[in-house]
mmCIF file of C-alpha atoms in Angstrom:
data_model
loop_
_atom_site.group_PDB
_atom_site.id
_atom_site.type_symbol
_atom_site.label_atom_id
_atom_site.label_comp_id
_atom_site.label_asym_id
_atom_site.label_seq_id
_atom_site.Cartn_x
_atom_site.Cartn_y
_atom_site.Cartn_z
ATOM 1 C CA MET K 148 -12.317 48.571 63.834
ATOM 2 C CA LEU K 149 -14.906 47.585 61.219
ATOM 3 C CA ASN K 150 -14.707 51.053 59.644
ATOM 4 C CA TRP K 151 -10.926 50.709 59.270
ATOM 5 C CA ILE K 152 -11.319 47.352 57.518
ATOM 6 C CA LYS K 153 -13.903 48.834 55.129
ATOM 7 C CA PHE K 154 -11.718 51.853 54.453
ATOM 8 C CA LEU K 155 -8.599 49.737 53.864
ATOM 9 C CA SER K 156 -10.478 47.343 51.565
ATOM 10 C CA ILE K 157 -11.931 50.159 49.465
ATOM 11 C CA PHE K 158 -8.582 51.958 49.354
ATOM 12 C CA LEU K 159 -6.676 48.835 48.225
ATOM 13 C CA PHE K 160 -9.302 47.993 45.612
ATOM 14 C CA THR K 161 -9.204 51.547 44.232
ATOM 15 C CA LEU K 162 -5.408 51.483 44.187
ATOM 16 C CA PHE K 163 -5.419 48.148 42.339
ATOM 17 C CA VAL K 164 -7.875 49.386 39.706
ATOM 18 C CA THR K 165 -5.929 52.621 39.181
ATOM 19 C CA ILE K 166 -2.596 50.838 38.776
ATOM 20 C CA THR K 167 -4.149 48.333 36.346
ATOM 21 C CA ILE K 168 -5.576 51.115 34.174
ATOM 22 C CA ILE K 169 -2.232 52.959 34.136
ATOM 23 C CA VAL K 170 -0.315 49.802 33.180
ATOM 24 C CA PHE K 171 -2.654 48.967 30.293
ATOM 25 C CA TYR K 172 -2.613 52.561 29.056
ATOM 26 C CA GLN K 173 1.193 52.679 29.100
ATOM 27 C CA ALA K 174 1.418 49.299 27.338
ATOM 28 C CA GLU K 175 -0.858 50.441 24.485
ATOM 29 C CA LYS K 176 0.796 53.861 24.020
ATOM 30 C CA PRO K 177 3.665 52.732 21.686
ATOM 31 C CA PHE K 178 1.246 50.887 19.395
ATOM 32 C CA ALA K 179 -1.092 53.861 19.246
ATOM 33 C CA SER K 180 1.731 56.266 18.398
ATOM 34 C CA THR K 181 3.025 53.911 15.671
ATOM 35 C CA ARG K 182 -0.441 53.633 14.116
ATOM 36 C CA ASP K 183 -0.942 57.406 14.315
ATOM 37 C CA ALA K 184 2.444 58.113 12.708
ATOM 38 C CA ALA K 185 1.699 55.718 9.827
ATOM 39 C CA MET K 186 -1.748 57.233 9.269
ATOM 40 C CA ASP K 187 -0.296 60.757 9.267
ATOM 41 C CA LEU K 188 2.402 59.712 6.783
ATOM 42 C CA VAL K 189 -0.105 58.167 4.367
ATOM 43 C CA LEU K 190 -2.376 61.208 4.535
ATOM 44 C CA SER K 191 0.473 63.713 4.160
ATOM 45 C CA GLU K 192 1.902 61.901 1.121
ATOM 46 C CA GLY K 193 -1.533 61.831 -0.480
ATOM 47 C CA ALA K 194 -1.621 58.044 -0.821
ATOM 48 C CA LEU K 195 -5.041 58.056 0.869
ATOM 49 C CA THR K 196 -7.566 60.819 1.391
ATOM 50 C CA THR K 197 -9.413 59.127 4.266
ATOM 51 C CA VAL K 198 -8.164 56.533 6.735
ATOM 52 C CA ASP K 199 -10.439 53.941 8.315
ATOM 53 C CA ARG K 200 -8.044 51.956 10.502
ATOM 54 C CA ALA K 201 -4.505 50.633 10.848
ATOM 55 C CA ASP K 202 -3.114 47.238 11.892
ATOM 56 C CA ILE K 203 0.420 46.384 12.971
ATOM 57 C CA TYR K 204 2.341 43.306 11.802
ATOM 58 C CA HIS K 205 5.665 42.330 13.363
ATOM 59 C CA GLY K 206 7.592 39.784 11.314
ATOM 60 C CA THR K 207 11.024 40.077 9.735
ATOM 61 C CA THR K 208 10.050 43.698 9.161
ATOM 62 C CA ALA K 209 7.538 45.680 11.191
ATOM 63 C CA LEU K 210 4.719 46.930 8.985
ATOM 64 C CA VAL K 211 1.653 49.055 9.566
ATOM 65 C CA SER K 212 -1.284 48.345 7.239
ATOM 66 C CA VAL K 213 -3.311 51.524 6.766
ATOM 67 C CA TYR K 214 -6.811 51.023 5.327
ATOM 68 C CA GLY K 215 -8.696 53.822 3.599
ATOM 69 C CA THR K 216 -9.798 55.365 0.321
ATOM 70 C CA ASP K 217 -7.813 57.259 -2.297
ATOM 71 C CA GLU K 218 -8.779 60.429 -4.183
ATOM 72 C CA LYS K 219 -10.841 58.375 -6.660
ATOM 73 C CA GLY K 220 -12.877 56.823 -3.829
ATOM 74 C CA LYS K 221 -11.325 53.348 -4.227
ATOM 75 C CA ASN K 222 -10.452 51.251 -1.209
ATOM 76 C CA LYS K 223 -6.701 50.814 -0.734
ATOM 77 C CA VAL K 224 -4.327 49.343 1.810
ATOM 78 C CA ILE K 225 -0.972 51.057 2.216
ATOM 79 C CA LEU K 226 1.857 49.108 3.867
ATOM 80 C CA VAL K 227 4.212 51.392 5.798
ATOM 81 C CA ASP K 228 7.593 50.255 7.116
ATOM 82 C CA GLU K 229 7.480 51.119 10.812
ATOM 83 C CA LYS K 230 11.223 51.738 11.257
ATOM 84 C CA ALA K 231 11.950 53.516 7.962
ATOM 85 C CA GLY K 232 8.726 55.505 8.054
ATOM 86 C CA LYS K 233 8.054 55.076 4.346
ATOM 87 C CA VAL K 234 5.397 53.526 2.138
ATOM 88 C CA VAL K 235 6.432 50.052 1.036
ATOM 89 C CA ARG K 236 3.478 48.886 -1.045
ATOM 90 C CA THR K 237 -0.035 49.836 -2.138
ATOM 91 C CA ILE K 238 -2.661 47.101 -2.336
ATOM 92 C CA THR K 239 -6.166 46.981 -3.727
ATOM 93 C CA PRO K 240 -8.157 44.814 -1.292
ATOM 94 C CA SER K 241 -10.420 43.411 -4.015
ATOM 95 C CA THR K 242 -7.432 41.561 -5.556
ATOM 96 C CA GLY K 243 -7.317 39.107 -2.642
ATOM 97 C CA ILE K 244 -9.335 37.593 0.158
ATOM 98 C CA THR K 245 -10.713 39.764 2.943
ATOM 99 C CA LYS K 246 -9.831 39.732 6.611
ATOM 100 C CA GLN K 247 -13.125 37.991 7.404
ATOM 101 C CA GLN K 248 -12.593 35.366 4.697
ATOM 102 C CA ALA K 249 -9.147 34.595 6.143
ATOM 103 C CA ALA K 250 -10.649 34.120 9.611
ATOM 104 C CA ASP K 251 -13.410 31.905 8.156
ATOM 105 C CA ILE K 252 -10.852 29.699 6.375
ATOM 106 C CA VAL K 253 -8.997 29.144 9.636
ATOM 107 C CA LYS K 254 -12.238 28.398 11.509
ATOM 108 C CA LYS K 255 -13.182 25.844 8.872
ATOM 109 C CA GLU K 256 -9.785 24.093 8.894
ATOM 110 C CA ASP K 257 -9.027 24.059 12.622
ATOM 111 C CA LYS K 258 -10.830 24.030 15.957
ATOM 112 C CA VAL K 259 -10.765 27.694 16.948
ATOM 113 C CA GLN K 260 -11.805 28.867 20.370
ATOM 114 C CA LYS K 261 -11.221 32.566 19.692
ATOM 115 C CA ILE K 262 -9.632 34.655 16.922
ATOM 116 C CA LEU K 263 -7.271 37.112 18.633
ATOM 117 C CA HIS K 264 -5.924 39.118 15.722
ATOM 118 C CA THR K 265 -5.881 39.157 11.934
ATOM 119 C CA SER K 266 -3.454 41.431 10.144
ATOM 120 C CA LEU K 267 -1.981 41.855 6.696
ATOM 121 C CA GLY K 268 1.730 41.113 6.446
ATOM 122 C CA MET K 269 4.439 40.879 3.823
ATOM 123 C CA GLU K 270 7.738 39.030 3.644
ATOM 124 C CA LYS K 271 9.917 38.898 0.519
ATOM 125 C CA GLU K 272 7.184 40.531 -1.584
ATOM 126 C CA ASN K 273 4.654 37.808 -0.570
ATOM 127 C CA LEU K 274 1.425 39.182 0.892
ATOM 128 C CA PHE K 275 -0.432 37.132 3.473
ATOM 129 C CA TRP K 276 -2.938 37.313 6.291
ATOM 130 C CA GLU K 277 -1.547 36.486 9.717
ATOM 131 C CA VAL K 278 -4.337 34.978 11.816
ATOM 132 C CA THR K 279 -3.609 34.598 15.521
ATOM 133 C CA TYR K 280 -6.022 32.479 17.515
ATOM 134 C CA LEU K 281 -6.543 30.336 20.574
ATOM 135 C CA GLY K 282 -7.040 26.685 19.809
ATOM 136 C CA GLU K 283 -9.415 24.312 21.504
ATOM 137 C CA ASP K 284 -6.801 23.467 24.161
ATOM 138 C CA ASP K 285 -6.074 27.180 24.907
ATOM 139 C CA SER K 286 -2.865 27.032 22.858
ATOM 140 C CA LEU K 287 -1.687 30.069 20.903
ATOM 141 C CA ASN K 288 -1.535 29.526 17.132
ATOM 142 C CA TYR K 289 -0.327 31.611 14.180
ATOM 143 C CA VAL K 290 -1.430 30.824 10.639
ATOM 144 C CA TYR K 291 -0.286 32.580 7.463
ATOM 145 C CA LEU K 292 -2.724 32.517 4.531
ATOM 146 C CA ASN K 293 -1.855 33.705 1.030
ATOM 147 C CA PHE K 294 -3.546 37.048 0.341
ATOM 148 C CA LYS K 295 -4.497 36.166 -3.246
ATOM 149 C CA ASP K 296 -6.148 32.768 -2.787
ATOM 150 C CA GLY K 297 -6.256 31.954 0.938
ATOM 151 C CA LYS K 298 -3.979 28.911 0.721
ATOM 152 C CA TRP K 299 -2.040 28.007 3.840
ATOM 153 C CA GLN K 300 1.577 29.199 3.739
ATOM 154 C CA LYS K 301 2.859 28.589 7.249
ATOM 155 C CA ARG K 302 1.563 27.353 10.588
ATOM 156 C CA ILE K 303 3.006 27.899 14.031
ATOM 157 C CA MET K 304 0.918 25.772 16.330
ATOM 158 C CA HIS K 305 0.478 24.988 20.044
ATOM 159 C CA LEU K 306 2.551 27.709 21.685
#
C-alpha cells in the first residue's frame, strides 16, 4: 500500500510539473514569435546590422522596440508596428533617458517593491518609457515617463 502511495504522489507531482511547463511555454510562444518577426524585419530591411534585444509595448498600437546597432556602429532603437509589420520610427537612444534611468526615477518618486517591466512606447508621436511595477501594497502600477526628459506623463495606480 505504501508503494502505491509513493508511486501516485510521484506520478501526480511529475504530471503537475509537466503541465505547468507546457502552459508557460505555450503562453510565451506568441510573444517570442512577434519579437522574432520584428527582429527579422529590421535586419532584412537593413535598418540594423546587429540586434541585441526586443521589447513589446501594447497601447493604442502594439509596438516592438528592437535594440541594436546600425552599419555605422551606432546604437539605434527601431519601433516596429506589430500588426502592420513595418518600421514606424528610428530612435537614437542617446537623445533621451535610458531604461535604467526611467526605473530609477520611478523608484525615487514612489515606493516600489519590484519593477516588473520597462518598455519604450509611442502614442501620437510622443515617445515614453512605460514602467510597470508592484507598489508597496502589492498593487500593480503603470507609469509613463517622457523619453526626452523623464517627466511624468501619465500614472495608472493601484490596480
